[in-house]
mmCIF file of C-alpha atoms in Angstrom:
data_model
loop_
_atom_site.group_PDB
_atom_site.id
_atom_site.type_symbol
_atom_site.label_atom_id
_atom_site.label_comp_id
_atom_site.label_asym_id
_atom_site.label_seq_id
_atom_site.Cartn_x
_atom_site.Cartn_y
_atom_site.Cartn_z
ATOM 1 C CA UNK A 287 24.798 21.939 11.638
ATOM 2 C CA UNK A 288 22.263 23.668 9.949
ATOM 3 C CA UNK A 289 19.893 21.805 7.785
ATOM 4 C CA UNK A 290 20.480 23.755 4.168
ATOM 5 C CA UNK A 291 18.393 21.449 2.085
ATOM 6 C CA UNK A 292 14.333 21.199 3.606
ATOM 7 C CA UNK A 293 12.785 18.860 1.043
ATOM 8 C CA UNK A 294 13.649 16.892 -1.975
ATOM 9 C CA UNK A 295 11.208 19.293 -4.310
ATOM 10 C CA UNK A 296 11.028 17.381 -7.988
ATOM 11 C CA UNK A 297 12.674 15.224 -10.260
ATOM 12 C CA UNK A 298 13.963 16.931 -13.929
ATOM 13 C CA UNK A 299 13.138 13.733 -17.081
ATOM 14 C CA UNK A 300 14.639 14.749 -19.830
ATOM 15 C CA UNK A 301 12.562 13.711 -22.959
ATOM 16 C CA UNK A 302 13.433 14.110 -26.773
ATOM 17 C CA UNK A 303 9.662 15.140 -27.513
ATOM 18 C CA UNK A 304 7.574 16.971 -25.105
ATOM 19 C CA UNK A 305 4.677 16.216 -27.333
ATOM 20 C CA UNK A 306 4.901 12.644 -26.662
ATOM 21 C CA UNK A 307 6.631 12.555 -23.010
ATOM 22 C CA UNK A 308 3.503 14.334 -22.190
ATOM 23 C CA UNK A 309 0.859 12.049 -24.401
ATOM 24 C CA UNK A 310 2.022 8.908 -22.417
ATOM 25 C CA UNK A 311 1.681 10.442 -18.847
ATOM 26 C CA UNK A 312 -1.712 11.416 -19.852
ATOM 27 C CA UNK A 313 -2.287 7.665 -21.011
ATOM 28 C CA UNK A 314 -0.850 7.670 -17.339
ATOM 29 C CA UNK A 315 -3.621 9.480 -15.410
ATOM 30 C CA UNK A 316 -2.266 12.103 -14.987
ATOM 31 C CA UNK A 317 -2.741 16.221 -15.550
ATOM 32 C CA UNK A 318 0.122 17.609 -16.815
ATOM 33 C CA UNK A 319 0.373 22.271 -16.311
ATOM 34 C CA UNK A 320 0.325 23.983 -19.611
ATOM 35 C CA UNK A 321 3.760 24.287 -21.602
ATOM 36 C CA UNK A 322 6.190 27.110 -19.834
ATOM 37 C CA UNK A 323 9.164 28.281 -22.381
ATOM 38 C CA UNK A 324 12.739 29.605 -20.464
ATOM 39 C CA UNK A 325 13.399 31.494 -23.243
ATOM 40 C CA UNK A 326 17.129 32.899 -21.248
ATOM 41 C CA UNK A 327 17.660 28.967 -20.339
ATOM 42 C CA UNK A 328 16.793 27.566 -23.749
ATOM 43 C CA UNK A 329 14.736 25.427 -22.599
ATOM 44 C CA UNK A 330 10.621 23.970 -22.073
ATOM 45 C CA UNK A 331 8.751 22.306 -19.472
ATOM 46 C CA UNK A 332 5.130 20.664 -18.190
ATOM 47 C CA UNK A 333 4.955 20.273 -14.843
ATOM 48 C CA UNK A 334 2.829 16.789 -13.253
ATOM 49 C CA UNK A 335 2.210 19.054 -10.118
ATOM 50 C CA UNK A 336 1.481 16.608 -7.057
ATOM 51 C CA UNK A 337 0.395 17.248 -3.320
ATOM 52 C CA UNK A 338 3.538 18.231 -1.102
ATOM 53 C CA UNK A 339 3.835 17.777 2.629
ATOM 54 C CA UNK A 340 6.748 19.879 3.130
ATOM 55 C CA UNK A 341 5.581 24.290 4.034
ATOM 56 C CA UNK A 342 7.461 26.162 1.152
ATOM 57 C CA UNK A 343 7.657 23.390 -0.975
ATOM 58 C CA UNK A 344 6.071 21.833 -4.615
ATOM 59 C CA UNK A 345 6.008 18.179 -5.417
ATOM 60 C CA UNK A 346 6.227 17.212 -8.573
ATOM 61 C CA UNK A 347 7.985 15.366 -12.376
ATOM 62 C CA UNK A 348 9.123 17.590 -14.683
ATOM 63 C CA UNK A 349 9.509 17.020 -18.543
ATOM 64 C CA UNK A 350 11.927 18.897 -19.933
ATOM 65 C CA UNK A 351 13.098 19.140 -23.653
ATOM 66 C CA UNK A 352 15.121 21.195 -25.048
ATOM 67 C CA UNK A 353 14.291 24.156 -27.535
ATOM 68 C CA UNK A 354 17.857 26.046 -28.150
ATOM 69 C CA UNK A 355 21.191 24.533 -27.701
ATOM 70 C CA UNK A 356 22.689 27.637 -28.236
ATOM 71 C CA UNK A 357 21.181 29.097 -25.034
ATOM 72 C CA UNK A 358 21.740 26.111 -22.679
ATOM 73 C CA UNK A 359 23.352 26.527 -19.603
ATOM 74 C CA UNK A 360 26.981 24.740 -19.585
ATOM 75 C CA UNK A 361 26.469 23.041 -16.323
ATOM 76 C CA UNK A 362 23.086 21.694 -17.645
ATOM 77 C CA UNK A 363 24.142 20.218 -21.270
ATOM 78 C CA UNK A 364 25.476 16.938 -19.481
ATOM 79 C CA UNK A 365 21.618 16.883 -17.121
ATOM 80 C CA UNK A 366 19.926 17.285 -20.554
ATOM 81 C CA UNK A 367 21.420 14.658 -23.118
ATOM 82 C CA UNK A 368 21.516 10.817 -23.775
ATOM 83 C CA UNK A 369 18.552 8.455 -23.462
ATOM 84 C CA UNK A 370 15.116 9.948 -21.416
ATOM 85 C CA UNK A 371 14.546 9.599 -17.594
ATOM 86 C CA UNK A 372 15.194 10.837 -14.685
ATOM 87 C CA UNK A 373 18.562 13.638 -15.016
ATOM 88 C CA UNK A 374 18.480 15.435 -11.374
ATOM 89 C CA UNK A 375 16.708 15.485 -8.613
ATOM 90 C CA UNK A 376 16.050 19.032 -7.512
ATOM 91 C CA UNK A 377 15.956 20.019 -3.959
ATOM 92 C CA UNK A 378 14.211 22.871 -2.024
ATOM 93 C CA UNK A 379 16.048 25.408 0.251
ATOM 94 C CA UNK A 380 13.866 28.302 2.103
ATOM 95 C CA UNK A 381 17.284 30.301 1.090
ATOM 96 C CA UNK A 382 19.974 29.522 -1.397
ATOM 97 C CA UNK A 383 21.678 32.683 -0.983
ATOM 98 C CA UNK A 384 22.502 31.681 2.467
ATOM 99 C CA UNK A 385 22.938 28.094 2.121
ATOM 100 C CA UNK A 386 24.872 28.403 -1.308
ATOM 101 C CA UNK A 387 28.738 29.347 0.989
ATOM 102 C CA UNK A 388 27.806 26.475 3.869
ATOM 103 C CA UNK A 389 27.408 24.326 0.730
ATOM 104 C CA UNK A 390 30.783 24.789 -0.805
ATOM 105 C CA UNK A 391 32.583 24.969 2.584
ATOM 106 C CA UNK A 392 31.320 21.273 3.123
ATOM 107 C CA UNK A 393 31.914 19.767 -0.161
ATOM 108 C CA UNK A 394 29.562 20.978 -2.253
ATOM 109 C CA UNK A 395 30.829 23.282 -5.183
ATOM 110 C CA UNK A 396 27.523 24.766 -6.207
ATOM 111 C CA UNK A 397 28.174 27.994 -7.765
ATOM 112 C CA UNK A 398 26.375 31.320 -6.643
ATOM 113 C CA UNK A 399 22.208 31.058 -7.474
ATOM 114 C CA UNK A 400 20.908 32.103 -10.339
ATOM 115 C CA UNK A 401 17.812 34.509 -10.596
ATOM 116 C CA UNK A 402 15.378 32.912 -12.942
ATOM 117 C CA UNK A 403 11.786 34.522 -14.264
ATOM 118 C CA UNK A 404 9.440 32.635 -16.886
ATOM 119 C CA UNK A 405 6.419 33.949 -18.242
ATOM 120 C CA UNK A 406 3.459 30.899 -17.891
ATOM 121 C CA UNK A 407 0.655 31.472 -20.009
ATOM 122 C CA UNK A 408 -2.105 29.759 -18.767
ATOM 123 C CA UNK A 409 -5.071 29.268 -21.554
ATOM 124 C CA UNK A 410 -8.149 31.605 -20.675
ATOM 125 C CA UNK A 411 -6.239 32.798 -17.737
ATOM 126 C CA UNK A 412 -3.100 35.399 -19.383
ATOM 127 C CA UNK A 413 0.418 34.797 -17.680
ATOM 128 C CA UNK A 414 1.890 34.433 -14.373
ATOM 129 C CA UNK A 415 5.391 34.858 -13.043
ATOM 130 C CA UNK A 416 7.055 32.440 -11.746
ATOM 131 C CA UNK A 417 10.297 32.904 -10.040
ATOM 132 C CA UNK A 418 13.021 31.425 -8.122
ATOM 133 C CA UNK A 419 16.327 31.445 -7.215
ATOM 134 C CA UNK A 420 18.724 28.146 -8.445
ATOM 135 C CA UNK A 421 21.884 26.713 -8.541
ATOM 136 C CA UNK A 422 22.233 24.581 -11.289
ATOM 137 C CA UNK A 423 23.835 20.992 -11.025
ATOM 138 C CA UNK A 424 27.280 19.799 -9.799
ATOM 139 C CA UNK A 425 29.076 16.820 -9.922
ATOM 140 C CA UNK A 426 27.740 14.004 -7.739
ATOM 141 C CA UNK A 427 26.658 10.118 -7.248
ATOM 142 C CA UNK A 428 23.762 11.400 -8.378
ATOM 143 C CA UNK A 429 23.208 14.346 -9.822
ATOM 144 C CA UNK A 430 20.837 17.246 -8.342
ATOM 145 C CA UNK A 431 20.586 21.058 -7.895
ATOM 146 C CA UNK A 432 18.923 23.097 -5.176
ATOM 147 C CA UNK A 433 15.811 25.614 -5.702
ATOM 148 C CA UNK A 434 14.529 29.004 -3.463
ATOM 149 C CA UNK A 435 10.540 29.382 -5.014
ATOM 150 C CA UNK A 436 9.921 32.748 -4.475
ATOM 151 C CA UNK A 437 5.697 32.038 -5.253
ATOM 152 C CA UNK A 438 5.219 28.047 -5.123
ATOM 153 C CA UNK A 439 1.607 29.240 -5.027
ATOM 154 C CA UNK A 440 1.302 29.394 -8.608
ATOM 155 C CA UNK A 441 2.422 25.514 -8.407
ATOM 156 C CA UNK A 442 -0.518 24.376 -6.740
ATOM 157 C CA UNK A 443 -4.170 25.164 -8.095
ATOM 158 C CA UNK A 444 -6.208 23.021 -7.391
ATOM 159 C CA UNK A 445 -7.329 21.739 -10.737
ATOM 160 C CA UNK A 446 -3.800 20.775 -11.765
ATOM 161 C CA UNK A 447 -3.502 18.746 -8.377
ATOM 162 C CA UNK A 448 -6.335 16.519 -9.041
ATOM 163 C CA UNK A 449 -5.374 13.721 -11.429
ATOM 164 C CA UNK A 450 -7.536 11.544 -13.228
ATOM 165 C CA UNK A 451 -5.203 8.591 -11.844
ATOM 166 C CA UNK A 452 -5.742 9.630 -8.235
ATOM 167 C CA UNK A 453 -2.020 10.906 -7.315
ATOM 168 C CA UNK A 454 -1.588 12.741 -4.487
ATOM 169 C CA UNK A 455 1.992 12.875 -4.186
ATOM 170 C CA UNK A 456 5.661 11.429 -5.328
ATOM 171 C CA UNK A 457 6.943 9.468 -1.806
ATOM 172 C CA UNK A 458 10.567 8.927 -3.115
ATOM 173 C CA UNK A 459 13.351 8.694 -5.648
ATOM 174 C CA UNK A 460 14.357 4.841 -6.736
ATOM 175 C CA UNK A 461 17.907 4.354 -7.932
ATOM 176 C CA UNK A 462 19.974 1.853 -8.015
ATOM 177 C CA UNK A 463 24.552 1.981 -7.084
ATOM 178 C CA UNK A 464 26.783 -0.876 -7.605
ATOM 179 C CA UNK A 465 27.560 0.550 -3.792
ATOM 180 C CA UNK A 466 23.967 1.464 -2.598
ATOM 181 C CA UNK A 467 25.759 2.817 1.213
ATOM 182 C CA UNK A 468 28.152 4.824 0.150
ATOM 183 C CA UNK A 469 25.285 6.765 -2.511
ATOM 184 C CA UNK A 470 23.326 7.409 -0.014
ATOM 185 C CA UNK A 471 26.006 8.249 2.719
ATOM 186 C CA UNK A 472 26.747 11.439 0.553
ATOM 187 C CA UNK A 473 23.044 12.629 0.437
ATOM 188 C CA UNK A 474 22.287 12.047 4.069
ATOM 189 C CA UNK A 475 25.358 13.924 4.858
ATOM 190 C CA UNK A 476 24.173 16.419 2.610
ATOM 191 C CA UNK A 477 20.646 16.566 4.271
ATOM 192 C CA UNK A 478 22.087 16.452 8.074
ATOM 193 C CA UNK A 479 20.120 13.138 8.279
ATOM 194 C CA UNK A 480 20.588 9.523 9.236
ATOM 195 C CA UNK A 481 20.326 7.304 6.837
ATOM 196 C CA UNK A 482 18.433 3.759 7.265
ATOM 197 C CA UNK A 483 18.065 0.686 5.274
ATOM 198 C CA UNK A 484 14.582 -0.703 3.995
ATOM 199 C CA UNK A 485 12.209 -3.307 4.533
ATOM 200 C CA UNK A 486 13.048 -4.160 0.602
ATOM 201 C CA UNK A 487 16.646 -3.866 0.312
ATOM 202 C CA UNK A 488 16.914 -0.301 -0.317
ATOM 203 C CA UNK A 489 18.483 2.354 1.738
ATOM 204 C CA UNK A 490 17.311 5.898 2.616
ATOM 205 C CA UNK A 491 17.541 9.077 3.049
ATOM 206 C CA UNK A 492 14.900 12.746 2.927
ATOM 207 C CA UNK A 493 15.860 15.626 4.068
ATOM 208 C CA UNK A 494 11.985 15.975 4.590
ATOM 209 C CA UNK A 495 9.224 14.084 3.807
ATOM 210 C CA UNK A 496 9.900 12.932 -0.081
ATOM 211 C CA UNK A 497 13.330 10.328 0.056
ATOM 212 C CA UNK A 498 15.889 8.822 -1.741
ATOM 213 C CA UNK A 499 15.745 4.931 -1.958
ATOM 214 C CA UNK A 500 19.206 3.733 -3.437
ATOM 215 C CA UNK A 501 19.355 -0.268 -4.347
ATOM 216 C CA UNK A 502 22.331 -2.465 -5.689
ATOM 217 C CA UNK A 503 20.890 -4.183 -9.047
ATOM 218 C CA UNK A 504 19.952 -7.124 -7.941
ATOM 219 C CA UNK A 505 17.449 -6.272 -5.240
ATOM 220 C CA UNK A 506 15.890 -3.794 -7.517
ATOM 221 C CA UNK A 507 15.378 -6.486 -9.992
ATOM 222 C CA UNK A 508 13.518 -8.980 -6.943
ATOM 223 C CA UNK A 509 11.722 -5.486 -5.566
ATOM 224 C CA UNK A 510 10.519 -4.300 -9.096
ATOM 225 C CA UNK A 511 11.383 -7.581 -11.909
ATOM 226 C CA UNK A 512 13.065 -5.008 -13.905
ATOM 227 C CA UNK A 513 16.734 -5.428 -15.051
ATOM 228 C CA UNK A 514 18.222 -1.692 -13.978
ATOM 229 C CA UNK A 515 19.672 0.069 -17.256
ATOM 230 C CA UNK A 516 23.408 -1.513 -17.381
ATOM 231 C CA UNK A 517 26.419 0.295 -15.919
ATOM 232 C CA UNK A 518 28.462 0.136 -12.636
ATOM 233 C CA UNK A 519 27.742 4.484 -11.470
ATOM 234 C CA UNK A 520 24.834 5.490 -9.317
ATOM 235 C CA UNK A 521 21.394 5.693 -11.884
ATOM 236 C CA UNK A 522 18.077 6.669 -11.120
ATOM 237 C CA UNK A 523 15.591 4.227 -11.945
ATOM 238 C CA UNK A 524 11.850 6.207 -11.136
ATOM 239 C CA UNK A 525 9.812 6.969 -8.054
ATOM 240 C CA UNK A 526 6.953 5.768 -6.234
ATOM 241 C CA UNK A 527 3.450 7.167 -6.712
ATOM 242 C CA UNK A 528 0.928 7.383 -3.847
ATOM 243 C CA UNK A 529 -2.441 7.399 -5.283
ATOM 244 C CA UNK A 530 -6.587 7.177 -3.904
ATOM 245 C CA UNK A 531 -7.069 3.524 -5.134
ATOM 246 C CA UNK A 532 -5.126 1.110 -7.009
ATOM 247 C CA UNK A 533 -8.288 -0.606 -8.007
ATOM 248 C CA UNK A 534 -8.997 3.129 -9.933
ATOM 249 C CA UNK A 535 -5.924 2.951 -11.615
ATOM 250 C CA UNK A 536 -5.812 -0.701 -12.572
ATOM 251 C CA UNK A 537 -9.533 0.224 -14.935
ATOM 252 C CA UNK A 538 -7.781 3.231 -16.001
ATOM 253 C CA UNK A 539 -5.202 2.124 -17.237
ATOM 254 C CA UNK A 540 -6.295 -0.949 -18.718
ATOM 255 C CA UNK A 541 -9.254 1.319 -20.593
ATOM 256 C CA UNK A 542 -5.670 3.324 -22.127
ATOM 257 C CA UNK A 543 -3.797 0.312 -22.600
ATOM 258 C CA UNK A 544 -1.021 0.459 -20.619
ATOM 259 C CA UNK A 545 0.844 -2.516 -19.631
ATOM 260 C CA UNK A 546 1.180 -3.001 -15.745
ATOM 261 C CA UNK A 547 1.620 -5.139 -13.474
ATOM 262 C CA UNK A 548 -0.717 -5.809 -10.644
ATOM 263 C CA UNK A 549 0.030 -7.282 -6.921
ATOM 264 C CA UNK A 550 -2.345 -6.511 -3.709
ATOM 265 C CA UNK A 551 0.048 -3.465 -2.328
ATOM 266 C CA UNK A 552 1.233 -1.683 -5.843
ATOM 267 C CA UNK A 553 1.530 -1.351 -9.198
ATOM 268 C CA UNK A 554 4.268 -0.854 -11.455
ATOM 269 C CA UNK A 555 4.180 0.737 -14.658
ATOM 270 C CA UNK A 556 7.374 0.010 -16.949
ATOM 271 C CA UNK A 557 9.728 2.232 -18.289
ATOM 272 C CA UNK A 558 8.428 2.069 -22.026
ATOM 273 C CA UNK A 559 5.531 3.589 -20.589
ATOM 274 C CA UNK A 560 6.710 6.662 -19.302
ATOM 275 C CA UNK A 561 10.314 7.850 -20.845
ATOM 276 C CA UNK A 562 12.796 5.651 -18.754
ATOM 277 C CA UNK A 563 11.061 5.707 -15.892
ATOM 278 C CA UNK A 564 10.003 2.563 -13.570
ATOM 279 C CA UNK A 565 6.959 4.205 -11.629
ATOM 280 C CA UNK A 566 5.694 2.047 -8.012
ATOM 281 C CA UNK A 567 1.885 3.059 -7.556
ATOM 282 C CA UNK A 568 1.081 2.351 -3.809
ATOM 283 C CA UNK A 569 -2.043 3.448 -2.156
ATOM 284 C CA UNK A 570 -2.637 6.296 -0.196
ATOM 285 C CA UNK A 571 -1.646 5.711 3.698
ATOM 286 C CA UNK A 572 -0.799 1.848 3.323
#
């Protein structure tokens, strides 16, 4: 089977107030891109770009808010609603036009991709125009959609990839499910990859370098010390980020008065500090 999905590219995080969310992530030591207004879809976003490990892909957290609900595509309404937090995984494909009919044939009912071009105003430099083709989210155990970049280099400016907290890569999306094996099997079939069970009680699979890791509620609470959001269905819980130095991150979080939990091999920041998302920081190469 040809692989139609090349990477788990980025995580769409719905926030109620984009300015407040940006301030929260800056306190965590992240550098954010300037605001981008996707007028045709009635949404605004800011990104936290990190260093991709798959050619042609990006690697970022996307903070997204609604600016004009009247323009919001119907497929995006359930995504951009309710509580704050990760609402969709955005996968990367090298050719969404070719992938779309194959995915439909395999039981993933995507509509044909839409082409999006948007203005991104870089203060002091003028405008650039990111272009991408996107298949909007479909019903799934965990919502996801698929994009293809036409100028991914616009997301990979070196000045945007240097974060005060030393963040290098988003390593994994973390989720909770009442049936982790069934949830991960859905995505293993999508990726054409073999799922595995990790040492911490999670079920994991990746189309490229960034993993989806799914726990049951008990395993998640044992691993992270936070009770997952109540519910019986699969739901997103947070992400794992590699940083250059946990010691340096600890100093920064203390200085910014951000509550966190320290162990020798990781730092945990709870959902209250990160717009509903738990963040697990680990040291690069650990």
